[in-house]
Short mmCIF file of C-alpha atoms in Angstrom, two decimals:
data_model
loop_
_atom_site.label_atom_id
_atom_site.label_comp_id
_atom_site.label_asym_id
_atom_site.label_seq_id
_atom_site.Cartn_x
_atom_site.Cartn_y
_atom_site.Cartn_z
CA MET A 1 -0.04 -0.05 -0.14
CA LYS A 2 2.83 2.19 1.03
CA SER A 3 4.58 1.80 -2.51
CA ARG A 4 1.42 2.59 -4.19
CA ILE A 5 1.09 5.37 -2.65
CA GLY A 6 4.87 6.68 -3.12
CA GLY A 7 4.52 5.79 -6.79
CA LEU A 8 1.36 7.78 -7.05
CA LEU A 9 2.92 10.91 -5.63
CA VAL A 10 5.82 10.64 -7.95
CA LEU A 11 3.68 10.37 -11.12
CA ILE A 12 1.99 13.45 -9.45
CA ILE A 13 5.05 15.47 -9.40
CA ALA A 14 6.17 14.43 -12.42
CA ALA A 15 3.05 15.40 -14.34
CA GLN A 16 2.86 18.94 -12.45
CA THR A 17 6.71 19.55 -13.10
CA PHE A 18 6.92 18.33 -16.97
CA GLY A 19 3.37 18.93 -17.57
CA THR A 20 1.69 22.24 -19.42
CA ARG A 21 -0.89 24.35 -17.60
CA GLY A 22 -4.32 24.55 -19.64
CA PHE A 23 -4.81 22.20 -22.42
CA PRO A 24 -3.00 23.17 -25.44
CA GLU A 25 -5.01 24.54 -28.26
CA SER A 26 -3.01 22.76 -30.72
CA LEU A 27 -4.71 19.37 -29.25
CA ASN A 28 -8.19 20.32 -30.21
CA ILE A 29 -9.58 17.56 -32.48
CA GLY A 30 -12.21 19.93 -34.35
CA LEU A 31 -15.44 17.45 -33.79
CA ALA A 32 -17.96 20.11 -35.10
CA GLU A 33 -16.96 19.68 -38.67
CA PRO A 34 -17.40 15.97 -38.40
CA ILE A 35 -20.77 16.47 -36.89
CA THR A 36 -22.01 18.95 -39.45
CA GLY A 37 -21.09 16.44 -42.06
CA VAL A 38 -23.16 13.90 -40.35
CA GLN A 39 -26.20 16.36 -39.78
CA SER A 40 -26.24 17.14 -43.48
CA TRP A 41 -25.99 13.57 -44.40
CA VAL A 42 -29.02 12.82 -42.35
CA ARG A 43 -31.04 15.78 -43.59
CA LYS A 44 -30.47 14.45 -47.16
CA ASN A 45 -31.56 10.72 -46.63
CA ARG A 46 -34.33 11.07 -43.72
CA SER A 47 -36.72 9.86 -46.47
CA SER A 48 -34.66 7.32 -48.18
CA ASN A 49 -32.18 5.62 -45.62
CA TRP A 50 -33.72 2.20 -44.79
CA SER A 51 -33.05 3.13 -41.11
CA PHE A 52 -35.36 5.90 -41.30
CA LYS A 53 -37.93 4.46 -43.41
CA PHE A 54 -38.16 1.28 -41.60
CA PHE A 55 -37.28 2.27 -37.82
CA PHE A 56 -36.86 6.08 -36.94
CA ASN A 57 -39.88 7.51 -38.59
CA PRO A 58 -42.39 4.68 -37.86
CA LEU A 59 -41.18 4.91 -34.26
CA ILE A 60 -41.82 8.86 -34.63
CA SER A 61 -45.41 7.86 -36.04
CA VAL A 62 -46.34 5.72 -33.18
CA VAL A 63 -45.45 8.26 -30.42
CA GLU A 64 -47.27 10.99 -32.38
CA PHE A 65 -50.36 9.03 -32.35
CA GLY A 66 -50.14 8.06 -28.67
CA LEU A 67 -49.81 12.02 -27.87
CA ASN A 68 -52.68 12.54 -30.25
CA CYS A 69 -54.94 10.24 -28.62
CA VAL A 70 -53.96 11.07 -25.04
CA GLU A 71 -54.41 14.86 -25.93
CA SER A 72 -57.80 14.22 -27.77
CA PHE A 73 -58.84 12.67 -24.96
CA PHE A 74 -58.27 15.04 -22.53
CA THR A 75 -59.42 18.04 -24.42
CA TRP A 76 -62.68 16.07 -25.11
CA LEU A 77 -63.30 16.03 -21.62
CA PRO A 78 -65.19 18.33 -19.58
CA TRP A 79 -62.80 20.44 -17.24
CA PHE A 80 -64.52 18.93 -14.25
CA ILE A 81 -64.10 15.13 -14.63
CA PRO A 82 -60.20 14.90 -14.50
CA ALA A 83 -60.88 16.60 -10.48
CA ILE A 84 -63.90 14.46 -9.84
CA VAL A 85 -61.80 11.20 -10.91
CA VAL A 86 -58.50 12.07 -8.88
CA PHE A 87 -60.69 13.00 -5.78
CA VAL A 88 -62.51 9.69 -5.56
CA VAL A 89 -59.11 7.60 -6.41
CA VAL A 90 -57.22 9.52 -3.57
CA ALA A 91 -60.56 9.62 -0.85
CA ARG A 92 -60.11 5.57 -1.16
CA THR A 93 -57.42 6.03 1.45
CA ARG A 94 -59.64 7.66 3.67
CA ARG A 95 -57.56 10.95 3.72
CA TRP A 96 -60.46 13.50 2.70
CA GLY A 97 -57.98 16.56 3.04
CA LEU A 98 -55.60 14.74 0.89
CA ALA A 99 -58.26 14.21 -1.58
CA THR A 100 -59.64 17.75 -1.70
CA PHE A 101 -56.24 19.19 -2.13
CA THR A 102 -55.02 16.86 -5.07
CA ALA A 103 -58.47 17.72 -6.56
CA PHE A 104 -57.82 21.53 -6.25
CA ALA A 105 -54.53 20.97 -7.61
CA VAL A 106 -56.01 19.33 -10.56
CA ILE A 107 -57.99 22.42 -11.45
CA TYR A 108 -55.03 24.94 -10.52
CA PRO A 109 -53.71 25.01 -14.10
CA GLY A 110 -57.04 26.28 -14.96
CA ILE A 111 -57.14 28.85 -12.35
CA VAL A 112 -54.04 30.37 -13.45
CA GLY A 113 -54.82 30.41 -17.12
CA VAL A 114 -52.58 27.34 -18.53
CA TRP A 115 -55.04 24.92 -18.67
CA SER A 116 -54.78 24.04 -22.26
CA GLU A 117 -51.01 23.96 -21.68
CA SER A 118 -51.35 21.71 -18.81
CA ILE A 119 -53.10 19.36 -20.99
CA ILE A 120 -50.29 18.99 -23.56
CA THR A 121 -47.92 18.59 -20.76
CA ILE A 122 -50.09 15.84 -18.97
CA SER A 123 -50.47 14.17 -22.24
CA LEU A 124 -46.66 14.37 -22.81
CA MET A 125 -45.98 12.65 -19.34
CA ALA A 126 -48.50 9.97 -19.35
CA VAL A 127 -47.27 8.83 -23.18
CA SER A 128 -43.63 9.33 -21.50
CA VAL A 129 -43.96 7.54 -18.26
CA LEU A 130 -46.10 4.62 -19.98
CA ILE A 131 -43.30 3.73 -22.36
CA CYS A 132 -40.81 3.98 -19.31
CA VAL A 133 -42.92 1.62 -17.48
CA VAL A 134 -42.80 -0.94 -20.66
CA ILE A 135 -39.49 -0.58 -21.17
CA GLY A 136 -38.41 -0.20 -17.66
CA VAL A 137 -39.86 -3.04 -15.66
CA PRO A 138 -38.83 -5.79 -17.87
CA LEU A 139 -35.08 -4.60 -18.23
CA GLY A 140 -35.06 -3.99 -14.50
CA VAL A 141 -36.44 -7.63 -14.06
CA LEU A 142 -33.46 -8.70 -16.52
CA THR A 143 -31.14 -7.06 -14.51
CA ALA A 144 -32.15 -8.27 -10.85
CA LEU A 145 -31.84 -11.80 -12.29
CA ASN A 146 -29.06 -11.81 -14.64
CA LYS A 147 -25.72 -10.39 -13.30
CA ARG A 148 -24.13 -10.20 -16.66
CA CYS A 149 -27.07 -7.85 -17.74
CA GLU A 150 -26.52 -5.85 -14.52
CA SER A 151 -22.75 -5.95 -15.31
CA ILE A 152 -23.57 -4.23 -18.78
CA LEU A 153 -26.86 -2.02 -17.96
CA ARG A 154 -25.17 -0.62 -14.89
CA PRO A 155 -22.55 1.78 -16.59
CA ILE A 156 -25.02 2.53 -19.35
CA LEU A 157 -27.70 3.55 -16.64
CA ASP A 158 -25.03 5.52 -14.46
CA GLY A 159 -23.90 7.54 -17.96
CA MET A 160 -27.93 8.43 -18.87
CA GLN A 161 -28.35 9.61 -15.32
CA THR A 162 -24.74 11.82 -15.50
CA VAL A 163 -25.24 12.99 -18.94
CA PRO A 164 -27.23 16.72 -18.37
CA ALA A 165 -30.70 16.67 -19.99
CA THR A 166 -29.89 19.17 -23.01
CA VAL A 167 -27.32 16.83 -24.54
CA TYR A 168 -30.01 14.36 -25.39
CA LEU A 169 -31.74 16.72 -27.23
CA ILE A 170 -28.71 16.96 -29.83
CA PRO A 171 -29.01 13.71 -31.18
CA ILE A 172 -32.53 13.76 -30.77
CA VAL A 173 -33.05 16.39 -33.10
CA LEU A 174 -30.53 14.98 -35.36
CA VAL A 175 -32.41 11.71 -35.91
CA PHE A 176 -36.08 12.54 -35.20
CA GLY A 177 -36.38 16.55 -35.77
CA ILE A 178 -38.29 18.72 -33.90
CA GLY A 179 -41.90 18.34 -32.29
CA PRO A 180 -43.86 16.70 -29.37
CA ALA A 181 -42.72 13.06 -30.31
CA PRO A 182 -39.02 13.84 -30.48
CA ALA A 183 -39.68 15.75 -27.01
CA ALA A 184 -41.44 12.38 -25.61
CA ILE A 185 -38.96 10.27 -27.07
CA ALA A 186 -35.82 12.71 -25.40
CA THR A 187 -37.96 12.41 -21.99
CA VAL A 188 -38.21 8.63 -22.04
CA ILE A 189 -34.48 8.48 -22.37
CA TYR A 190 -33.87 10.91 -19.53
CA ALA A 191 -36.38 9.36 -16.94
CA LEU A 192 -36.16 5.49 -17.93
CA PRO A 193 -32.93 4.69 -15.38
CA PRO A 194 -34.70 5.03 -12.25
CA MET A 195 -37.77 2.79 -13.27
CA VAL A 196 -35.03 0.15 -14.39
CA ARG A 197 -33.37 0.65 -10.88
CA LEU A 198 -36.00 0.50 -8.39
CA THR A 199 -37.89 -2.52 -10.43
CA ALA A 200 -34.31 -4.44 -10.08
CA LEU A 201 -34.19 -3.17 -6.42
CA GLY A 202 -37.44 -4.44 -5.56
CA VAL A 203 -36.93 -7.76 -7.09
CA GLN A 204 -33.71 -8.36 -5.65
CA GLN A 205 -35.26 -7.44 -2.15
CA VAL A 206 -38.14 -10.39 -2.35
CA PRO A 207 -37.26 -12.40 0.74
CA LYS A 208 -35.53 -15.77 -0.04
CA SER A 209 -37.69 -17.52 2.12
CA ALA A 210 -40.95 -16.88 -0.13
CA ILE A 211 -38.93 -17.74 -3.36
CA GLU A 212 -38.17 -21.00 -1.45
CA ALA A 213 -41.78 -21.74 -0.42
CA ALA A 214 -43.17 -21.10 -4.03
CA GLN A 215 -40.25 -23.42 -5.36
CA MET A 216 -41.48 -26.22 -2.73
CA PHE A 217 -44.60 -26.17 -3.91
CA GLY A 218 -43.55 -26.74 -7.27
CA ALA A 219 -43.71 -23.35 -8.90
CA THR A 220 -41.75 -22.84 -11.89
CA ARG A 221 -39.06 -20.28 -12.59
CA ARG A 222 -41.74 -17.86 -14.64
CA GLN A 223 -44.67 -18.53 -11.97
CA VAL A 224 -42.34 -17.65 -9.10
CA LEU A 225 -41.55 -14.13 -11.13
CA ALA A 226 -45.22 -13.58 -11.89
CA LYS A 227 -46.91 -14.73 -8.60
CA VAL A 228 -44.35 -13.88 -5.81
CA GLN A 229 -41.46 -11.44 -7.24
CA LEU A 230 -43.39 -8.99 -9.21
CA PRO A 231 -46.51 -8.65 -6.76
CA LEU A 232 -44.04 -8.15 -3.94
CA ALA A 233 -41.86 -5.76 -5.92
CA VAL A 234 -44.89 -3.68 -6.28
CA PRO A 235 -44.04 -0.74 -4.03
CA SER A 236 -40.76 -0.62 -5.41
CA ILE A 237 -41.95 -0.24 -8.90
CA ILE A 238 -44.70 2.45 -7.51
CA THR A 239 -41.93 4.58 -6.32
CA GLY A 240 -39.93 3.98 -9.73
CA ILE A 241 -42.87 5.39 -11.56
CA ASN A 242 -43.06 8.32 -9.12
CA GLN A 243 -39.31 8.94 -9.88
CA THR A 244 -39.80 8.50 -13.54
CA VAL A 245 -42.72 11.36 -13.29
CA MET A 246 -40.62 13.53 -11.32
CA MET A 247 -37.67 13.61 -13.38
CA ALA A 248 -40.20 13.36 -16.59
CA LEU A 249 -41.66 16.73 -15.44
CA GLY A 250 -38.14 18.02 -14.57
CA ILE A 251 -37.33 17.91 -18.37
CA VAL A 252 -40.37 19.66 -19.57
CA VAL A 253 -38.70 23.23 -19.69
CA ILE A 254 -35.63 21.87 -21.33
CA ALA A 255 -37.83 19.65 -24.06
CA THR A 256 -39.19 23.15 -25.50
CA LEU A 257 -36.00 23.61 -27.28
CA VAL A 258 -37.35 21.09 -29.33
CA GLY A 259 -40.74 21.64 -29.67
CA ALA A 260 -42.37 20.17 -26.60
CA GLY A 261 -44.81 22.93 -25.99
CA GLY A 262 -47.05 23.00 -23.01
CA LEU A 263 -46.35 24.59 -19.39
CA GLY A 264 -42.70 24.25 -20.12
CA GLN A 265 -42.94 26.59 -23.22
CA GLU A 266 -44.79 29.23 -20.76
CA ILE A 267 -41.99 28.63 -18.06
CA ASN A 268 -39.30 29.38 -21.14
CA GLN A 269 -40.71 32.48 -21.87
CA SER A 270 -41.04 33.67 -18.59
CA VAL A 271 -37.28 32.84 -18.08
CA ARG A 272 -36.30 34.76 -21.36
CA ARG A 273 -38.40 37.94 -19.96
CA LEU A 274 -37.40 37.54 -16.55
CA GLU A 275 -40.81 37.35 -15.22
CA SER A 276 -39.89 35.91 -11.73
CA GLY A 277 -43.61 36.02 -10.99
CA ARG A 278 -45.14 34.43 -13.84
CA GLY A 279 -42.59 31.87 -13.81
CA LEU A 280 -43.29 30.65 -10.27
CA ILE A 281 -47.19 30.54 -11.05
CA VAL A 282 -46.69 28.31 -14.06
CA GLY A 283 -44.11 26.24 -12.38
CA LEU A 284 -46.65 25.66 -9.35
CA ALA A 285 -48.77 24.25 -12.15
CA VAL A 286 -46.24 21.71 -12.98
CA VAL A 287 -45.68 20.68 -9.35
CA ALA A 288 -49.54 20.59 -9.60
CA VAL A 289 -49.61 18.25 -12.16
CA ALA A 290 -46.56 15.87 -10.26
CA LEU A 291 -48.68 16.00 -7.07
CA VAL A 292 -51.34 14.71 -9.04
CA LEU A 293 -49.58 12.07 -10.73
CA ASP A 294 -47.65 11.00 -7.67
CA ARG A 295 -50.62 11.00 -5.00
CA VAL A 296 -52.89 9.00 -7.61
CA SER A 297 -50.16 6.44 -8.21
CA MET A 298 -49.55 5.94 -4.60
CA SER A 299 -53.26 5.88 -3.68
CA LEU A 300 -53.15 2.58 -6.05
CA VAL A 301 -51.06 0.79 -3.55
CA SER A 302 -51.47 -0.80 -0.65
CA THR A 303 -49.88 0.99 2.13
CA PRO A 304 -49.42 -0.49 5.88
CA GLY A 305 -52.08 1.02 8.15
CA VAL A 306 -54.14 2.66 5.87
CA GLN A 307 -58.06 1.44 5.57
CA ARG A 308 -59.06 1.84 2.05
CA ILE A 309 -62.58 2.15 1.21
CA ARG A 310 -63.83 -1.07 -0.67
CA ILE A 311 -65.63 -0.45 -3.62
CA LYS A 312 -68.31 -3.32 -4.96
CA ARG A 313 -67.77 -4.15 -8.64
CA ASN A 314 -71.54 -2.98 -9.28
CA THR A 315 -70.82 0.17 -7.59
CA LEU A 316 -67.94 0.83 -9.46
CA TYR A 317 -69.72 -0.14 -13.18
CA ILE A 318 -72.61 2.40 -12.07
CA GLY A 319 -70.12 5.04 -10.98
CA LEU A 320 -68.36 4.73 -14.04
CA ILE A 321 -71.39 4.97 -16.12
CA CYS A 322 -72.47 8.23 -14.25
CA LEU A 323 -69.50 9.68 -15.16
CA ALA A 324 -69.63 8.93 -18.90
CA VAL A 325 -73.09 10.37 -18.74
CA VAL A 326 -72.14 13.45 -16.97
CA ALA A 327 -69.00 13.69 -19.49
CA VAL A 328 -71.35 13.63 -22.13
CA ILE A 329 -73.97 16.25 -20.91
CA GLY A 330 -70.76 18.44 -20.47
CA ARG A 331 -69.63 18.00 -23.50
CA VAL A 332 -73.03 18.75 -25.12
CA PHE A 333 -73.22 21.99 -23.32
CA GLY A 334 -69.99 23.00 -24.08
CA TRP A 335 -68.38 22.78 -20.53
CA ILE A 336 -64.95 21.94 -21.89
CA GLU A 337 -63.29 24.99 -21.49
CA PHE A 338 -62.05 26.30 -17.82
CA PRO A 339 -64.88 28.47 -16.91
CA PHE A 340 -62.94 31.23 -15.50
CA SER A 341 -59.11 32.43 -15.10
CA TRP A 342 -57.33 34.67 -12.89
CA GLY A 343 -54.77 34.59 -15.26
CA THR A 344 -50.95 35.52 -13.95
CA SER A 345 -52.46 38.24 -11.86
CA PHE A 346 -50.50 37.27 -8.67
CA ALA A 347 -47.28 37.77 -10.89
CA ASP A 348 -46.97 41.47 -10.19
CA PRO A 349 -46.85 41.35 -6.47
CA ILE A 350 -44.22 38.55 -6.64
CA ASP A 351 -42.04 40.73 -8.79
CA THR A 352 -42.48 43.48 -6.86
CA GLY A 353 -41.64 41.66 -3.52
CA PHE A 354 -38.45 40.21 -4.96
CA LYS A 355 -37.68 43.87 -6.08
CA TRP A 356 -38.01 44.94 -2.87
CA PHE A 357 -35.95 42.20 -1.38
CA ARG A 358 -33.18 43.07 -3.95
CA THR A 359 -33.27 46.77 -2.56
CA THR A 360 -33.42 46.10 0.95
CA PHE A 361 -30.88 43.46 1.13
CA ASP A 362 -28.73 44.76 -1.28
CA VAL A 363 -25.89 45.18 1.32
CA VAL A 364 -26.01 41.32 1.89
CA THR A 365 -26.66 40.09 -1.23
CA ARG A 366 -23.94 41.97 -3.19
CA PRO A 367 -20.93 40.83 -0.90
CA PHE A 368 -22.26 37.61 -1.08
CA ASN A 369 -22.08 37.68 -4.63
CA ASP A 370 -18.54 39.29 -5.09
CA PHE A 371 -17.44 36.52 -2.51
CA ILE A 372 -18.36 33.53 -4.16
CA VAL A 373 -17.07 34.85 -7.32
CA ARG A 374 -13.98 36.71 -6.18
CA GLU A 375 -12.83 34.42 -3.52
CA ILE A 376 -14.12 31.14 -4.89
CA LEU A 377 -14.42 31.08 -8.38
CA VAL A 378 -11.89 33.05 -9.75
CA ARG A 379 -9.45 31.57 -7.34
CA ALA A 380 -10.77 27.77 -8.60
CA GLN A 381 -10.24 28.84 -12.03
CA THR A 382 -6.59 29.71 -11.64
CA LEU A 383 -5.87 26.67 -9.75
CA PHE A 384 -6.86 24.58 -12.54
CA ASN A 385 -5.68 26.63 -15.61
CA GLU A 386 -2.75 28.11 -14.00
CA THR A 387 -1.17 26.26 -11.37
CA ILE A 388 -2.10 22.55 -11.47
CA THR A 389 -1.26 21.36 -15.23
CA TRP A 390 -4.02 19.43 -16.72
CA GLN A 391 -1.82 15.62 -16.78
CA ALA A 392 -1.48 15.99 -12.97
CA ILE A 393 -5.30 16.69 -12.94
CA VAL A 394 -5.94 13.35 -15.34
CA VAL A 395 -3.59 11.77 -12.83
CA ILE A 396 -5.32 12.29 -9.39
CA ALA A 397 -8.72 12.50 -10.88
CA SER A 398 -7.85 9.15 -12.09
CA ALA A 399 -6.12 7.44 -8.81
CA PHE A 400 -9.55 8.68 -6.97
CA SER A 401 -11.26 6.72 -9.54
CA TYR A 402 -9.37 3.85 -8.81
CA TYR A 403 -9.73 3.89 -5.24
CA VAL A 404 -13.36 4.54 -5.18
CA ALA A 405 -14.46 1.50 -8.10
CA GLY A 406 -11.31 0.13 -9.45
CA TRP A 407 -9.19 0.65 -12.76
CA LYS A 408 -12.60 0.94 -15.28
CA LEU A 409 -13.76 4.05 -13.70
CA SER A 410 -10.54 5.25 -13.56
CA LEU A 411 -9.71 4.66 -17.29
CA MET A 412 -12.98 5.96 -17.76
CA THR A 413 -12.08 9.05 -15.63
CA ALA A 414 -8.85 9.55 -17.68
CA GLY A 415 -10.40 9.28 -21.04
CA GLY A 416 -13.05 11.80 -20.20
CA ILE A 417 -11.10 14.45 -18.64
CA THR A 418 -8.46 14.28 -21.97
CA PHE A 419 -11.73 14.16 -24.11
CA ILE A 420 -12.74 17.57 -22.93
CA GLY A 421 -9.25 19.04 -23.27
CA LEU A 422 -9.56 17.42 -27.08
CA THR A 423 -12.83 18.87 -27.69
CA GLY A 424 -11.61 22.41 -26.87
CA ARG A 425 -13.72 22.88 -24.09
CA TRP A 426 -11.01 22.92 -21.09
CA PRO A 427 -11.56 26.57 -19.87
CA ASP A 428 -15.36 25.93 -19.93
CA SER A 429 -14.93 22.81 -18.21
CA VAL A 430 -13.03 24.26 -15.26
CA ASP A 431 -15.32 27.17 -14.97
CA THR A 432 -18.65 24.40 -14.55
CA LEU A 433 -16.20 22.45 -12.13
CA ALA A 434 -15.66 25.21 -9.69
CA GLN A 435 -19.43 26.13 -9.94
CA THR A 436 -20.52 22.42 -9.40
CA VAL A 437 -18.01 21.79 -6.49
CA VAL A 438 -18.95 24.95 -4.70
CA ALA A 439 -22.61 23.83 -5.01
CA VAL A 440 -22.02 20.10 -4.17
CA VAL A 441 -20.40 21.28 -0.81
CA ILE A 442 -23.13 23.54 0.05
CA SER A 443 -25.96 21.02 -0.54
CA ILE A 444 -24.06 18.39 1.96
CA LEU A 445 -23.70 20.79 4.37
CA ILE A 446 -27.43 21.72 4.41
CA ALA A 447 -28.46 18.26 3.36
CA LEU A 448 -26.92 16.20 5.58
CA PRO A 449 -28.16 17.42 9.09
CA LEU A 450 -31.64 17.72 7.77
CA GLY A 451 -31.90 14.52 6.56
CA ILE A 452 -30.03 13.34 9.92
CA TRP A 453 -32.75 15.28 11.78
CA LEU A 454 -35.74 13.83 9.91
CA GLY A 455 -34.24 10.47 9.73
CA ARG A 456 -34.87 10.66 13.17
CA ARG A 457 -38.44 11.98 13.19
CA PRO A 458 -40.84 10.36 10.78
CA ARG A 459 -43.87 12.30 11.40
CA ILE A 460 -42.09 15.80 10.73
CA GLU A 461 -40.59 14.10 7.55
CA ALA A 462 -44.21 13.16 6.74
CA ILE A 463 -45.24 16.86 6.73
CA ILE A 464 -42.00 18.04 4.85
CA ALA A 465 -42.48 15.62 2.07
CA PRO A 466 -44.76 17.31 -0.04
CA VAL A 467 -42.52 20.15 0.37
CA LEU A 468 -39.48 18.06 -1.05
CA ASP A 469 -41.79 16.69 -3.64
CA ALA A 470 -42.51 20.17 -4.94
CA PHE A 471 -38.54 21.42 -5.10
CA GLN A 472 -37.91 18.40 -6.95
CA THR A 473 -40.49 18.87 -9.29
CA ILE A 474 -40.32 22.32 -10.18
CA PRO A 475 -38.13 22.68 -13.27
CA ASN A 476 -34.50 23.88 -12.43
CA LEU A 477 -35.03 27.06 -14.63
CA VAL A 478 -37.74 28.18 -12.49
CA TYR A 479 -35.16 28.34 -9.48
CA ALA A 480 -33.08 30.31 -11.09
CA ILE A 481 -35.26 33.23 -12.15
CA PRO A 482 -35.70 34.62 -8.51
CA PHE A 483 -32.30 34.34 -7.64
CA VAL A 484 -31.38 36.16 -11.13
CA MET A 485 -33.60 38.99 -9.62
CA ILE A 486 -31.87 39.09 -6.25
CA PHE A 487 -28.23 38.26 -7.61
CA SER A 488 -28.25 39.77 -11.29
CA VAL A 489 -26.94 37.82 -13.80
CA GLY A 490 -23.61 35.49 -12.92
CA PRO A 491 -22.62 32.48 -11.61
CA VAL A 492 -23.81 32.85 -8.15
CA PRO A 493 -27.59 32.65 -8.91
CA GLY A 494 -26.97 29.26 -10.90
CA ILE A 495 -25.38 28.09 -7.81
CA VAL A 496 -27.85 29.05 -5.53
CA ALA A 497 -30.22 27.31 -7.64
CA ALA A 498 -28.26 24.27 -7.78
CA VAL A 499 -27.95 23.98 -4.72
CA VAL A 500 -31.88 24.42 -3.66
CA TYR A 501 -32.65 21.94 -6.55
CA ALA A 502 -30.00 19.27 -5.12
CA ILE A 503 -31.09 19.48 -1.38
CA PRO A 504 -34.32 17.41 -1.67
CA PRO A 505 -32.67 14.07 -2.73
CA GLY A 506 -29.82 14.90 -0.15
CA ILE A 507 -32.17 15.25 2.50
CA ARG A 508 -34.38 12.09 1.31
CA LEU A 509 -31.27 9.96 0.87
CA THR A 510 -29.53 10.58 4.27
CA SER A 511 -33.09 10.15 6.33
CA LEU A 512 -33.48 6.89 4.12
CA GLY A 513 -30.04 5.75 5.36
CA ILE A 514 -30.91 6.47 8.80
CA ARG A 515 -34.13 4.53 8.91
CA GLN A 516 -32.89 1.93 7.51
CA VAL A 517 -30.32 0.93 10.22
CA ASN A 518 -31.04 -2.27 11.61
CA ASN A 519 -33.03 -1.85 15.07
CA GLU A 520 -30.93 -4.47 16.59
CA SER A 521 -27.88 -2.88 16.31
CA VAL A 522 -29.44 0.35 17.83
CA GLU A 523 -30.80 -1.88 20.67
CA ALA A 524 -27.59 -3.55 21.41
CA ALA A 525 -25.64 -0.02 21.81
CA THR A 526 -28.33 1.38 23.81
CA THR A 527 -27.79 -1.66 26.31
CA PHE A 528 -24.62 -1.45 26.51
CA GLY A 529 -25.20 2.57 27.62
CA ALA A 530 -24.52 4.34 24.68
CA THR A 531 -26.12 7.85 24.67
CA GLN A 532 -28.13 9.43 21.38
CA ARG A 533 -25.22 11.09 20.26
CA GLN A 534 -23.32 8.01 20.47
CA VAL A 535 -26.03 5.79 18.81
CA LEU A 536 -25.85 8.28 16.00
CA TRP A 537 -22.22 8.92 15.36
CA GLY A 538 -21.02 5.21 16.29
CA VAL A 539 -23.85 3.08 14.88
CA ARG A 540 -26.63 4.94 12.66
#
């Protein structure tokens, strides 16, 4: 071990001594021209090449057909029918307040004047999530049951979850063009990984005793999967659907760049105009859509301690018939569009409030902004561009990757960093790295203690859960609007927005880790006289 550390230090010193500071521009391989050539070829051969005629174009046609069907169905329905259905579904859990609040969330987009836009977004989400489930569940099952498949899919899923959403749009536009269907395909690619991972996790966590009991009664492998493993994995699969919905809604703004439309387009326009009030109001409409999809999916799954209202089959049929009659009557009388709209009249007071905050607290926000830029970002850029050679950065990052996950990740790290330099984006990547490191450190300092605190207080966590859902659902560009109003244009609003966006999953995962500690370990430590603080630091 000591010899390895010594060899690493010698290698770092050699790279720092004989290397170059900043990536040489002469090594730029110039990828722009080949990519432009591929784009030109695609445009010329879109209608003649066999891959487009028999795969890509039919795929787009199928997705467009699904989007049109779902959108036409919701457009045909009177505005109050979705609210009634959602209320009844959630009310089966006997949570009347939650059912009422969820029904209000259904009509909120109509109240603020974006009812038609919300229908477009819901249609896009419904088709995208359905495709994710159809693809993700079989892949998750295959990953759970086949280690070789898991070893192949894991790095692919890691890469899919790491690549920024905007990067997906480049090949999507290149191959499929612009429109709602390409936006749906981009959404599927972005939101698929959690569906696969959580399905695999649910199947893997099925108790072996349940599987062995089924095998003792002569069940085949297929019967064990269909009758034991998948039913017991349903809660995890539903969680995967929820996370898929959250990620899909998180890309609605970015998907407008390829013609998605809907609520994302409204938010994108607000960002361009720096209309923080309107952006937040429409962003809350996205949160409302997410809340409805989340609560409806959760209400369909059995929850321990929750007694459901049992509905007889005849009562269900009668209710569906009555609902269909009401829908037809509403259609006949023209009760389709939302009857009233306050629009975004709340936006002006919000804009005024942000302007007042910026003026009043300028003595705090301006020094904070200057400190982050001058003392942290500029110093970090100087460190990576002028102090440390790029060869030393490659060696250090590769060594750390080897320590964490072995030589495969180490090679990928070295190749990735070198590739950044070869594409001529070294200065931009250094700037992004500095901002990311600052945001990650601040997020950890906030999320870790809050997650520990909530992990030991389940009731408070249940109260805060909807707030975390909202923060995870609001498109990340919406966060930038108020912080731009407060700090002005620059890197600091992006860092603060990234912190706000990253805190909820940090809190959730920390809390989950605290809760999943074996109770026997905690009781054993308590028996030997450990205090609560010692149990926290020594066991949990």
